[in-house]
Amino acid sequence: MTWTVDLDHSAVTFSAKHMMLTTVRGSLAIRDVELNFDPEHPEASSVRVSLDAASIDTGQPMRDNHLRSADFLDVENYPTIDFVSTKVEPKGDNRYALHGDLTIHGVTRPVVLDAELVGVVPDWKGGGRRASFTASTTINREDWGLTWNVALEQGGWLVSRDIKIEIELVALETAGEQSGDATDADTSGERSDVAA
């Protein structure tokens, strides 16, 4: 069963150490998601997520521009960061090992995310169900060719190799094209509610 991701309540964030002392946090915009989810059999589910690499935002424009450059993501040549699941492995208590292929900077490598099905409830606006998921993993960015760094005089590196990635997805049941149009209208309404 295909579900529509509620982008207003979903997020992809990451964190890394700067000068081995402080934590820099940022986010990436979700460009496209395809989620097939069976609430009765979550292990049979699959997901494909595409992120907009140029949307990287750490709250500091100079740093963000550096991250977009050829030193890091090289967004002109690699505009997306993509994840495609290959297996959902049950771990008990609504937790799963989500196996998949992660593509960054033109390099594809397998990763495993610690995922949780937070819950499935009736949509508060009626006419379907709403599901919530979280997932996280830590990767070594150098495995994807992101090797730029500066050695510190006191030892260590300016930017950590390890990057923690955290994902929150909220999805709504999709029941054909008409339901998808209704979802768009609902999402617009939610933006108005939040803005108010």
mmCIF file of C-alpha atoms in Angstrom:
data_model
loop_
_atom_site.group_PDB
_atom_site.id
_atom_site.type_symbol
_atom_site.label_atom_id
_atom_site.label_comp_id
_atom_site.label_asym_id
_atom_site.label_seq_id
_atom_site.Cartn_x
_atom_site.Cartn_y
_atom_site.Cartn_z
ATOM 1 C CA MET A 1 0.000 0.000 0.000
ATOM 2 C CA THR A 2 1.428 3.378 -1.044
ATOM 3 C CA TRP A 3 1.364 6.180 1.534
ATOM 4 C CA THR A 4 1.845 9.917 1.003
ATOM 5 C CA VAL A 5 4.500 11.552 3.165
ATOM 6 C CA ASP A 6 3.393 14.651 5.073
ATOM 7 C CA LEU A 7 6.342 16.955 4.394
ATOM 8 C CA ASP A 8 5.127 19.549 6.916
ATOM 9 C CA HIS A 9 5.710 17.047 9.713
ATOM 10 C CA SER A 10 8.729 15.176 8.341
ATOM 11 C CA ALA A 11 12.415 16.064 8.568
ATOM 12 C CA VAL A 12 15.927 14.834 7.793
ATOM 13 C CA THR A 13 18.616 16.233 10.083
ATOM 14 C CA PHE A 14 22.299 15.537 10.653
ATOM 15 C CA SER A 15 25.052 16.447 13.099
ATOM 16 C CA ALA A 16 28.843 16.486 13.101
ATOM 17 C CA LYS A 17 31.610 17.606 15.453
ATOM 18 C CA HIS A 18 33.509 20.830 14.748
ATOM 19 C CA MET A 19 37.088 21.084 16.074
ATOM 20 C CA MET A 20 36.294 17.938 18.112
ATOM 21 C CA LEU A 21 34.390 20.105 20.612
ATOM 22 C CA THR A 22 31.100 21.511 19.357
ATOM 23 C CA THR A 23 28.227 19.864 17.531
ATOM 24 C CA VAL A 24 27.027 21.413 14.283
ATOM 25 C CA ARG A 25 23.473 20.454 13.336
ATOM 26 C CA GLY A 26 21.755 20.870 10.011
ATOM 27 C CA SER A 27 18.900 19.750 7.807
ATOM 28 C CA LEU A 28 18.174 18.720 4.230
ATOM 29 C CA ALA A 29 14.905 19.176 2.361
ATOM 30 C CA ILE A 30 13.066 16.084 1.186
ATOM 31 C CA ARG A 31 12.638 16.249 -2.590
ATOM 32 C CA ASP A 32 10.740 13.027 -3.197
ATOM 33 C CA VAL A 33 9.558 9.979 -1.237
ATOM 34 C CA GLU A 34 7.992 6.702 -2.268
ATOM 35 C CA LEU A 35 6.724 4.730 0.737
ATOM 36 C CA ASN A 36 5.048 1.337 0.520
ATOM 37 C CA PHE A 37 3.878 0.435 4.009
ATOM 38 C CA ASP A 38 1.761 -2.437 5.305
ATOM 39 C CA PRO A 39 0.752 -1.715 8.941
ATOM 40 C CA GLU A 40 -0.031 -5.401 9.498
ATOM 41 C CA HIS A 41 3.320 -6.525 8.057
ATOM 42 C CA PRO A 42 5.872 -3.673 8.399
ATOM 43 C CA GLU A 43 8.692 -6.034 7.451
ATOM 44 C CA ALA A 44 7.220 -6.157 3.924
ATOM 45 C CA SER A 45 7.475 -2.374 3.545
ATOM 46 C CA SER A 46 9.890 -0.392 1.377
ATOM 47 C CA VAL A 47 10.957 3.221 1.049
ATOM 48 C CA ARG A 48 12.831 5.412 -1.398
ATOM 49 C CA VAL A 49 13.879 8.915 -0.311
ATOM 50 C CA SER A 50 15.547 11.632 -2.385
ATOM 51 C CA LEU A 51 16.977 14.740 -0.689
ATOM 52 C CA ASP A 52 17.860 18.076 -2.258
ATOM 53 C CA ALA A 53 21.615 18.390 -1.641
ATOM 54 C CA ALA A 54 21.628 22.143 -2.326
ATOM 55 C CA SER A 55 19.080 22.689 0.454
ATOM 56 C CA ILE A 56 21.645 21.871 3.160
ATOM 57 C CA ASP A 57 21.144 24.291 6.034
ATOM 58 C CA THR A 58 23.257 24.585 9.180
ATOM 59 C CA GLY A 59 22.203 28.135 9.955
ATOM 60 C CA GLN A 60 25.496 29.653 8.726
ATOM 61 C CA PRO A 61 25.512 30.721 5.036
ATOM 62 C CA MET A 62 29.297 30.640 4.575
ATOM 63 C CA ARG A 63 29.514 27.120 5.972
ATOM 64 C CA ASP A 64 26.504 25.999 3.919
ATOM 65 C CA ASN A 65 28.077 27.294 0.707
ATOM 66 C CA HIS A 66 31.266 25.407 1.539
ATOM 67 C CA LEU A 67 29.252 22.229 2.101
ATOM 68 C CA ARG A 68 27.614 22.703 -1.313
ATOM 69 C CA SER A 69 30.985 23.142 -3.021
ATOM 70 C CA ALA A 70 33.228 20.513 -4.630
ATOM 71 C CA ASP A 71 35.052 20.133 -1.283
ATOM 72 C CA PHE A 72 31.989 18.329 0.056
ATOM 73 C CA LEU A 73 28.675 17.567 -1.665
ATOM 74 C CA ASP A 74 29.472 19.153 -5.065
ATOM 75 C CA VAL A 75 25.781 19.841 -5.610
ATOM 76 C CA GLU A 76 26.239 21.036 -9.206
ATOM 77 C CA ASN A 77 27.279 17.528 -10.225
ATOM 78 C CA TYR A 78 25.396 15.549 -7.559
ATOM 79 C CA PRO A 79 22.117 17.387 -6.879
ATOM 80 C CA THR A 80 20.476 14.661 -4.790
ATOM 81 C CA ILE A 81 21.220 12.372 -1.874
ATOM 82 C CA ASP A 82 19.276 9.133 -2.256
ATOM 83 C CA PHE A 83 18.307 6.178 -0.083
ATOM 84 C CA VAL A 84 16.619 3.008 -1.358
ATOM 85 C CA SER A 85 15.662 0.301 1.119
ATOM 86 C CA THR A 86 16.564 -3.334 0.442
ATOM 87 C CA LYS A 87 15.257 -5.116 3.553
ATOM 88 C CA VAL A 88 13.281 -4.433 6.738
ATOM 89 C CA GLU A 89 14.462 -6.661 9.579
ATOM 90 C CA PRO A 90 12.198 -6.906 12.680
ATOM 91 C CA LYS A 91 13.945 -6.353 16.029
ATOM 92 C CA GLY A 92 10.914 -6.463 18.354
ATOM 93 C CA ASP A 93 8.884 -3.746 20.108
ATOM 94 C CA ASN A 94 8.140 -1.975 16.797
ATOM 95 C CA ARG A 95 11.857 -1.542 16.108
ATOM 96 C CA TYR A 96 13.504 -2.565 12.841
ATOM 97 C CA ALA A 97 16.862 -2.667 11.123
ATOM 98 C CA LEU A 98 16.249 -0.827 7.870
ATOM 99 C CA HIS A 99 18.809 -1.968 5.301
ATOM 100 C CA GLY A 100 19.376 0.015 2.141
ATOM 101 C CA ASP A 101 21.687 1.718 -0.328
ATOM 102 C CA LEU A 102 22.715 5.323 0.339
ATOM 103 C CA THR A 103 24.054 7.440 -2.520
ATOM 104 C CA ILE A 104 26.027 10.597 -1.720
ATOM 105 C CA HIS A 105 28.422 12.444 -4.024
ATOM 106 C CA GLY A 106 27.863 9.798 -6.695
ATOM 107 C CA VAL A 107 28.962 6.944 -4.411
ATOM 108 C CA THR A 108 26.511 4.213 -3.371
ATOM 109 C CA ARG A 109 27.157 2.139 -0.248
ATOM 110 C CA PRO A 110 24.997 -0.058 1.994
ATOM 111 C CA VAL A 111 23.817 1.303 5.330
ATOM 112 C CA VAL A 112 21.644 0.060 8.174
ATOM 113 C CA LEU A 113 19.316 2.427 10.016
ATOM 114 C CA ASP A 114 17.828 1.858 13.456
ATOM 115 C CA ALA A 115 14.136 2.422 12.667
ATOM 116 C CA GLU A 116 11.013 2.576 14.794
ATOM 117 C CA LEU A 117 7.342 2.487 13.903
ATOM 118 C CA VAL A 118 6.132 5.095 16.398
ATOM 119 C CA GLY A 119 2.477 4.403 15.723
ATOM 120 C CA VAL A 120 -0.473 4.239 13.343
ATOM 121 C CA VAL A 121 -3.590 6.253 14.269
ATOM 122 C CA PRO A 122 -6.718 7.554 12.548
ATOM 123 C CA ASP A 123 -5.971 10.837 10.794
ATOM 124 C CA TRP A 124 -7.363 13.629 12.955
ATOM 125 C CA LYS A 125 -9.001 15.165 9.881
ATOM 126 C CA GLY A 126 -10.713 11.884 9.114
ATOM 127 C CA GLY A 127 -10.689 9.617 6.085
ATOM 128 C CA GLY A 128 -7.694 7.420 6.640
ATOM 129 C CA ARG A 129 -4.769 6.695 8.909
ATOM 130 C CA ARG A 130 -1.585 8.508 9.820
ATOM 131 C CA ALA A 131 1.688 6.679 10.517
ATOM 132 C CA SER A 132 4.862 7.961 12.147
ATOM 133 C CA PHE A 133 8.407 6.597 11.780
ATOM 134 C CA THR A 134 11.864 7.489 13.047
ATOM 135 C CA ALA A 135 15.228 6.228 11.819
ATOM 136 C CA SER A 136 18.854 7.020 12.552
ATOM 137 C CA THR A 137 22.343 5.929 11.621
ATOM 138 C CA THR A 138 25.936 7.143 11.791
ATOM 139 C CA ILE A 139 28.143 7.088 8.703
ATOM 140 C CA ASN A 140 31.786 7.821 7.986
ATOM 141 C CA ARG A 141 31.567 10.558 5.333
ATOM 142 C CA GLU A 142 34.934 9.526 3.866
ATOM 143 C CA ASP A 143 33.331 6.265 2.708
ATOM 144 C CA TRP A 144 31.358 8.440 0.260
ATOM 145 C CA GLY A 145 34.366 10.426 -0.954
ATOM 146 C CA LEU A 146 33.792 13.440 1.327
ATOM 147 C CA THR A 147 37.394 13.645 2.514
ATOM 148 C CA TRP A 148 38.045 17.402 2.864
ATOM 149 C CA ASN A 149 39.476 18.309 6.262
ATOM 150 C CA VAL A 150 42.021 20.426 8.113
ATOM 151 C CA ALA A 151 44.418 18.996 10.707
ATOM 152 C CA LEU A 152 44.404 20.865 14.028
ATOM 153 C CA GLU A 153 47.627 21.928 15.716
ATOM 154 C CA GLN A 154 46.566 20.290 18.968
ATOM 155 C CA GLY A 155 45.727 17.064 17.137
ATOM 156 C CA GLY A 156 42.529 15.842 15.531
ATOM 157 C CA TRP A 157 40.522 17.344 12.706
ATOM 158 C CA LEU A 158 38.395 20.393 11.989
ATOM 159 C CA VAL A 159 35.384 18.328 10.849
ATOM 160 C CA SER A 160 34.518 14.900 12.229
ATOM 161 C CA ARG A 161 34.446 11.941 9.901
ATOM 162 C CA ASP A 162 31.335 10.559 11.605
ATOM 163 C CA ILE A 163 28.005 12.111 10.638
ATOM 164 C CA LYS A 164 24.852 11.219 12.548
ATOM 165 C CA ILE A 165 21.690 11.178 10.432
ATOM 166 C CA GLU A 166 18.194 11.303 11.931
ATOM 167 C CA ILE A 167 14.906 10.973 10.065
ATOM 168 C CA GLU A 168 11.305 11.561 11.059
ATOM 169 C CA LEU A 169 8.564 10.668 8.602
ATOM 170 C CA VAL A 170 4.829 11.110 8.954
ATOM 171 C CA ALA A 171 2.704 9.506 6.252
ATOM 172 C CA LEU A 172 -0.959 9.409 5.268
ATOM 173 C CA GLU A 173 -2.869 6.623 3.575
ATOM 174 C CA THR A 174 -3.203 7.108 -0.164
ATOM 175 C CA ALA A 175 -6.374 5.883 -1.856
ATOM 176 C CA GLY A 176 -5.918 6.915 -5.469
ATOM 177 C CA GLU A 177 -5.498 10.209 -7.292
ATOM 178 C CA GLN A 178 -8.499 11.925 -5.713
ATOM 179 C CA SER A 179 -7.207 11.170 -2.202
ATOM 180 C CA GLY A 180 -3.811 12.609 -3.175
ATOM 181 C CA ASP A 181 -5.476 15.870 -4.203
ATOM 182 C CA ALA A 182 -7.292 16.003 -0.884
ATOM 183 C CA THR A 183 -4.015 15.442 0.939
ATOM 184 C CA ASP A 184 -2.500 18.459 -0.807
ATOM 185 C CA ALA A 185 -5.423 20.580 0.338
ATOM 186 C CA ASP A 186 -5.081 19.262 3.899
ATOM 187 C CA THR A 187 -1.367 20.030 3.942
ATOM 188 C CA SER A 188 -2.054 23.602 2.802
ATOM 189 C CA GLY A 189 -4.590 23.938 5.577
ATOM 190 C CA GLU A 190 -2.113 22.693 8.147
ATOM 191 C CA ARG A 191 0.401 25.316 7.026
ATOM 192 C CA SER A 192 -2.223 27.996 7.633
ATOM 193 C CA ASP A 193 -2.979 26.584 11.089
ATOM 194 C CA VAL A 194 0.691 26.512 12.020
ATOM 195 C CA ALA A 195 1.350 29.988 10.636
ATOM 196 C CA ALA A 196 -1.567 31.336 12.647
#
